[in-house]
GROMACS .gro file of C-alpha atoms in nm:
model
  275
    1MET     CA    1  -7.203  -0.095   8.193
    2THR     CA    2  -6.898  -0.017   7.979
    3ASP     CA    3  -6.971   0.117   7.633
    4ALA     CA    4  -6.815  -0.047   7.328
    5PRO     CA    5  -6.502   0.121   7.188
    6SER     CA    6  -6.585   0.381   6.925
    7VAL     CA    7  -6.432   0.429   6.581
    8LEU     CA    8  -6.223   0.700   6.743
    9GLU     CA    9  -6.073   0.451   6.990
   10ARG     CA   10  -6.033   0.163   6.745
   11SER     CA   11  -5.835   0.375   6.500
   12LEU     CA   12  -5.609   0.542   6.757
   13LEU     CA   13  -5.362   0.264   6.832
   14PRO     CA   14  -5.285   0.177   6.467
   15ALA     CA   15  -5.254   0.549   6.398
   16LEU     CA   16  -4.996   0.584   6.675
   17GLU     CA   17  -4.812   0.284   6.531
   18GLY     CA   18  -4.774   0.458   6.193
   19ASP     CA   19  -5.088   0.366   5.998
   20ARG     CA   20  -5.175   0.685   5.808
   21THR     CA   21  -5.509   0.548   5.689
   22ALA     CA   22  -5.608   0.481   6.050
   23ALA     CA   23  -5.496   0.833   6.144
   24GLN     CA   24  -5.718   0.976   5.869
   25ALA     CA   25  -6.013   0.779   6.009
   26PHE     CA   26  -5.929   0.894   6.361
   27PHE     CA   27  -5.932   1.265   6.278
   28GLU     CA   28  -6.246   1.232   6.064
   29ALA     CA   29  -6.422   1.063   6.357
   30PHE     CA   30  -6.287   1.325   6.598
   31LEU     CA   31  -6.439   1.606   6.392
   32ARG     CA   32  -6.766   1.426   6.321
   33ASP     CA   33  -6.865   1.224   6.627
   34PRO     CA   34  -7.002   1.354   6.958
   35LEU     CA   35  -6.749   1.381   7.240
   36VAL     CA   36  -6.819   1.386   7.613
   37VAL     CA   37  -6.677   1.720   7.728
   38PRO     CA   38  -6.666   1.807   8.102
   39GLU     CA   39  -6.807   2.148   8.185
   40ARG     CA   40  -6.610   2.422   8.355
   41ARG     CA   41  -6.831   2.448   8.664
   42GLN     CA   42  -6.868   2.131   8.868
   43ALA     CA   43  -7.045   2.049   9.195
   44GLN     CA   44  -6.705   2.047   9.359
   45LYS     CA   45  -6.433   2.291   9.261
   46MET     CA   46  -6.169   2.124   9.049
   47SER     CA   47  -5.804   2.147   9.146
   48ASP     CA   48  -5.541   2.276   8.900
   49GLU     CA   49  -5.783   2.528   8.754
   50PRO     CA   50  -5.624   2.746   8.484
   51ARG     CA   51  -5.688   3.109   8.405
   52TYR     CA   52  -5.984   3.119   8.167
   53PRO     CA   53  -5.992   3.386   7.894
   54ASN     CA   54  -6.352   3.482   7.979
   55GLU     CA   55  -6.645   3.391   8.205
   56PHE     CA   56  -6.849   3.236   7.925
   57LEU     CA   57  -6.613   2.952   7.826
   58ASN     CA   58  -6.791   2.637   7.944
   59ILE     CA   59  -6.531   2.366   7.896
   60LEU     CA   60  -6.309   2.228   8.169
   61GLY     CA   61  -5.942   2.321   8.155
   62VAL     CA   62  -5.669   2.160   8.366
   63GLN     CA   63  -5.338   2.332   8.437
   64ALA     CA   64  -5.059   2.082   8.368
   65LYS     CA   65  -4.733   2.263   8.445
   66GLU     CA   66  -4.690   2.521   8.168
   67ARG     CA   67  -4.975   2.389   7.955
   68VAL     CA   68  -5.353   2.385   7.982
   69LEU     CA   69  -5.525   2.062   7.878
   70VAL     CA   70  -5.893   2.024   7.793
   71PRO     CA   71  -5.992   1.665   7.881
   72VAL     CA   72  -6.250   1.509   7.648
   73PHE     CA   73  -6.380   1.155   7.627
   74SER     CA   74  -6.511   0.921   7.363
   75ARG     CA   75  -6.723   0.740   7.628
   76ARG     CA   76  -6.876   0.862   7.950
   77ASP     CA   77  -6.752   0.564   8.156
   78LEU     CA   78  -6.391   0.675   8.095
   79ILE     CA   79  -6.448   0.987   8.307
   80VAL     CA   80  -6.466   0.791   8.632
   81GLU     CA   81  -6.148   0.604   8.540
   82TRP     CA   82  -5.977   0.940   8.500
   83CYS     CA   83  -6.092   1.136   8.805
   84GLY     CA   84  -6.276   0.885   9.025
   85SER     CA   85  -6.618   1.051   9.008
   86GLU     CA   86  -6.890   1.161   8.769
   87LEU     CA   87  -6.868   1.507   8.617
   88ALA     CA   88  -7.119   1.745   8.464
   89THR     CA   89  -7.067   1.719   8.089
   90ARG     CA   90  -7.198   1.828   7.753
   91SER     CA   91  -7.200   1.638   7.426
   92ILE     CA   92  -7.055   1.821   7.127
   93SER     CA   93  -6.865   1.723   6.814
   94GLY     CA   94  -6.492   1.768   6.788
   95ALA     CA   95  -6.549   2.031   6.519
   96GLU     CA   96  -6.762   2.237   6.758
   97LEU     CA   97  -6.512   2.190   7.041
   98LEU     CA   98  -6.235   2.334   6.822
   99THR     CA   99  -6.425   2.660   6.782
  100LEU     CA  100  -6.430   2.700   7.161
  101MET     CA  101  -6.061   2.635   7.224
  102PRO     CA  102  -5.851   2.927   7.354
  103GLU     CA  103  -5.514   2.987   7.189
  104GLU     CA  104  -5.230   2.767   7.314
  105TRP     CA  105  -5.463   2.525   7.496
  106TRP     CA  106  -5.428   2.153   7.421
  107ILE     CA  107  -5.692   1.882   7.391
  108CYS     CA  108  -5.637   1.546   7.559
  109LEU     CA  109  -5.864   1.265   7.441
  110ASN     CA  110  -5.935   0.996   7.701
  111PRO     CA  111  -5.679   1.099   7.965
  112GLY     CA  112  -5.604   0.817   8.205
  113ALA     CA  113  -5.726   0.552   7.961
  114GLU     CA  114  -5.508   0.274   7.824
  115ILE     CA  115  -5.444   0.484   7.513
  116GLU     CA  116  -5.480   0.862   7.509
  117LYS     CA  117  -5.408   1.124   7.246
  118GLU     CA  118  -5.303   1.486   7.286
  119ILE     CA  119  -5.387   1.734   7.012
  120SER     CA  120  -5.154   2.032   7.001
  121PRO     CA  121  -5.250   2.397   6.943
  122TRP     CA  122  -5.098   2.379   6.594
  123GLU     CA  123  -5.301   2.069   6.509
  124ILE     CA  124  -5.613   2.238   6.647
  125GLU     CA  125  -5.563   2.534   6.412
  126GLN     CA  126  -5.534   2.302   6.111
  127LEU     CA  127  -5.837   2.096   6.213
  128LYS     CA  128  -6.052   2.408   6.245
  129GLU     CA  129  -6.066   2.390   5.865
  130GLY     CA  130  -6.254   2.061   5.899
  131THR     CA  131  -6.155   1.758   5.695
  132ALA     CA  132  -5.962   1.991   5.462
  133GLY     CA  133  -5.710   2.043   5.744
  134ILE     CA  134  -5.643   1.674   5.808
  135PRO     CA  135  -5.379   1.626   5.531
  136ALA     CA  136  -5.157   1.900   5.680
  137VAL     CA  137  -5.174   1.733   6.021
  138LEU     CA  138  -5.094   1.393   5.872
  139ASP     CA  139  -4.804   1.535   5.672
  140GLU     CA  140  -4.658   1.679   5.991
  141ILE     CA  141  -4.703   1.354   6.183
  142TYR     CA  142  -4.565   1.125   5.913
  143GLN     CA  143  -4.320   1.353   5.731
  144ASP     CA  144  -4.009   1.187   5.874
  145THR     CA  145  -4.043   0.851   5.703
  146ILE     CA  146  -3.698   0.720   5.610
  147VAL     CA  147  -3.696   0.516   5.289
  148GLU     CA  148  -3.314   0.500   5.250
  149PRO     CA  149  -3.137   0.442   5.584
  150LEU     CA  150  -2.779   0.574   5.601
  151GLU     CA  151  -2.650   0.533   5.956
  152VAL     CA  152  -2.747   0.482   6.318
  153GLN     CA  153  -2.579   0.684   6.593
  154ALA     CA  154  -2.592   0.688   6.970
  155VAL     CA  155  -2.762   0.990   7.127
  156ASN     CA  156  -2.538   1.166   7.379
  157ALA     CA  157  -2.656   1.251   7.728
  158GLU     CA  158  -2.643   1.624   7.645
  159GLU     CA  159  -2.871   1.596   7.340
  160TYR     CA  160  -3.248   1.641   7.357
  161PRO     CA  161  -3.236   1.727   7.730
  162SER     CA  162  -3.609   1.791   7.766
  163LEU     CA  163  -3.698   1.463   7.596
  164GLN     CA  164  -3.457   1.257   7.804
  165ARG     CA  165  -3.566   1.427   8.127
  166GLU     CA  166  -3.938   1.373   8.065
  167LEU     CA  167  -3.884   1.012   7.960
  168ARG     CA  168  -3.690   0.942   8.280
  169ILE     CA  169  -3.975   1.089   8.484
  170PHE     CA  170  -4.219   0.873   8.287
  171ALA     CA  171  -4.010   0.559   8.344
  172GLU     CA  172  -3.979   0.626   8.716
  173LYS     CA  173  -4.360   0.620   8.734
  174ASN     CA  174  -4.376   0.292   8.538
  175SER     CA  175  -4.188   0.022   8.725
  176ALA     CA  176  -4.251  -0.220   8.437
  177ILE     CA  177  -3.983  -0.038   8.233
  178CYS     CA  178  -3.645  -0.205   8.289
  179LYS     CA  179  -3.435   0.002   8.049
  180MET     CA  180  -3.471   0.275   7.788
  181TYR     CA  181  -3.248   0.332   7.485
  182LEU     CA  182  -3.236   0.631   7.251
  183ILE     CA  183  -3.060   0.632   6.914
  184ARG     CA  184  -3.072   0.852   6.606
  185GLN     CA  185  -3.128   0.711   6.258
  186SER     CA  186  -3.024   0.921   5.960
  187GLY     CA  187  -3.149   0.864   5.609
  188LYS     CA  188  -3.331   1.003   5.308
  189ASP     CA  189  -3.702   1.042   5.255
  190ALA     CA  190  -3.894   0.974   4.932
  191GLU     CA  191  -3.777   1.310   4.792
  192GLU     CA  192  -3.409   1.241   4.870
  193ALA     CA  193  -3.404   1.494   5.154
  194LEU     CA  194  -3.173   1.408   5.444
  195ILE     CA  195  -3.365   1.358   5.770
  196ASN     CA  196  -3.304   1.237   6.123
  197LYS     CA  197  -3.538   1.024   6.330
  198LEU     CA  198  -3.509   0.920   6.692
  199LEU     CA  199  -3.574   0.560   6.793
  200LEU     CA  200  -3.678   0.497   7.153
  201GLY     CA  201  -3.640   0.142   7.282
  202LEU     CA  202  -3.829   0.025   7.591
  203GLU     CA  203  -3.736  -0.302   7.759
  204ILE     CA  204  -4.042  -0.416   7.956
  205SER     CA  205  -4.050  -0.663   8.245
  206ALA     CA  206  -4.192  -1.002   8.147
  207ALA     CA  207  -4.429  -0.979   8.444
  208ASN     CA  208  -4.592  -0.675   8.281
  209GLU     CA  209  -4.629  -0.805   7.926
  210ALA     CA  210  -5.001  -0.720   7.926
  211GLU     CA  211  -4.912  -0.352   7.978
  212VAL     CA  212  -4.686  -0.316   7.673
  213ASP     CA  213  -4.940  -0.146   7.443
  214ARG     CA  214  -5.037   0.106   7.711
  215ILE     CA  215  -4.677   0.188   7.802
  216LYS     CA  216  -4.579   0.220   7.437
  217ALA     CA  217  -4.866   0.459   7.362
  218GLU     CA  218  -4.795   0.671   7.670
  219ALA     CA  219  -4.423   0.688   7.586
  220GLN     CA  220  -4.515   0.801   7.235
  221ASN     CA  221  -4.737   1.075   7.381
  222VAL     CA  222  -4.454   1.199   7.604
  223SER     CA  223  -4.211   1.195   7.312
  224ASP     CA  224  -4.445   1.377   7.075
  225ARG     CA  225  -4.511   1.646   7.334
  226CYS     CA  226  -4.139   1.707   7.390
  227GLN     CA  227  -4.043   1.699   7.023
  228VAL     CA  228  -4.289   1.941   6.864
  229GLY     CA  229  -4.092   2.104   6.583
  230ASN     CA  230  -3.792   1.875   6.639
  231ASP     CA  231  -3.680   1.527   6.529
  232LYS     CA  232  -3.969   1.278   6.547
  233VAL     CA  233  -3.958   0.974   6.776
  234SER     CA  234  -4.063   0.617   6.699
  235VAL     CA  235  -4.111   0.383   6.995
  236PHE     CA  236  -4.007   0.015   6.999
  237THR     CA  237  -4.067  -0.236   7.276
  238ALA     CA  238  -3.931  -0.576   7.376
  239ILE     CA  239  -4.004  -0.806   7.666
  240SER     CA  240  -3.708  -0.864   7.895
  241GLY     CA  241  -3.563  -1.211   7.847
  242GLN     CA  242  -3.738  -1.277   7.516
  243GLY     CA  243  -3.560  -1.265   7.181
  244ASP     CA  244  -3.748  -0.992   6.995
  245MET     CA  245  -3.526  -0.919   6.696
  246SER     CA  246  -3.707  -0.595   6.616
  247PHE     CA  247  -3.504  -0.459   6.907
  248GLY     CA  248  -3.174  -0.535   6.735
  249LEU     CA  249  -3.102  -0.174   6.634
  250PHE     CA  250  -3.033  -0.099   7.000
  251GLY     CA  251  -2.781  -0.380   7.041
  252LYS     CA  252  -2.470  -0.160   7.047
  253SER     CA  253  -2.616   0.128   7.244
  254THR     CA  254  -2.609   0.202   7.616
  255PRO     CA  255  -2.938   0.262   7.797
  256PHE     CA  256  -2.992   0.618   7.916
  257TYR     CA  257  -3.227   0.488   8.185
  258THR     CA  258  -3.202   0.171   8.395
  259ASN     CA  259  -3.448   0.064   8.662
  260SER     CA  260  -3.205  -0.039   8.933
  261SER     CA  261  -3.477  -0.206   9.140
  262ALA     CA  262  -3.603  -0.431   8.860
  263THR     CA  263  -3.535  -0.799   8.904
  264LYS     CA  264  -3.545  -0.994   8.583
  265PRO     CA  265  -3.379  -1.279   8.396
  266LYS     CA  266  -3.068  -1.233   8.190
  267ASN     CA  267  -3.072  -0.904   8.007
  268LEU     CA  268  -3.255  -0.910   7.674
  269LEU     CA  269  -2.968  -0.754   7.481
  270ALA     CA  270  -2.722  -0.993   7.637
  271LYS     CA  271  -2.937  -1.280   7.519
  272LEU     CA  272  -2.963  -1.138   7.169
  273PHE     CA  273  -2.596  -1.054   7.123
  274GLY     CA  274  -2.419  -1.318   7.332
  275ARG     CA  275  -2.298  -1.092   7.613
   0.00000   0.00000   0.00000
């Protein structure tokens, strides 16, 4: 039987879409509510085992290229979706989990689920202060809010190489993505400071319309991971062949990724701009 989505899950998608109030609720629930945390030692040895700082650390770590991720879950049934089998687990609050985290390790909430959330080492340090640390995390996440747009520019192929590379890898694993666009919007924030923000446009195959929310959330996760300490990324989506005018900012840009094997009706941008 599948458990009902928790407050943690219900608040995550609107938080990723820019709702600061939902993000506040998400982090409060993360600190307060019990999480299902896989233990380090399992009946079968796990692959991609990292180097643990000591023998007493009893949380599972997974080596993911240069990073170590600690997978945690809001519901037990999500574990099987992630790894295909049951795991030995413990139930602890997010606040307790934070006290166990080694330096530079990341937390990944609900990996493999429709919507997942990575929590960076910097965010972990802030959240160790409890609810008092949430405002600093929210300020970092939402600091690049443009209230006075100035101009929109194309992003060159040489700019943000890590971001563009990781997004291409992501798109190649998601055949539903027909094209990806990346542009930079410059403007001023509420305090008149000049800021840049990246806008990522995903054109999704009409046959995969039901997957849009998942793809959007995963693309946001990839972007956030690549852009720590750099220009923030906002993700926009449109269904190929449908006139979604929220996609209009990308009308004069060239996609930096095109799925050459995708078969679809007349290109969305062509339909929007008469090409």
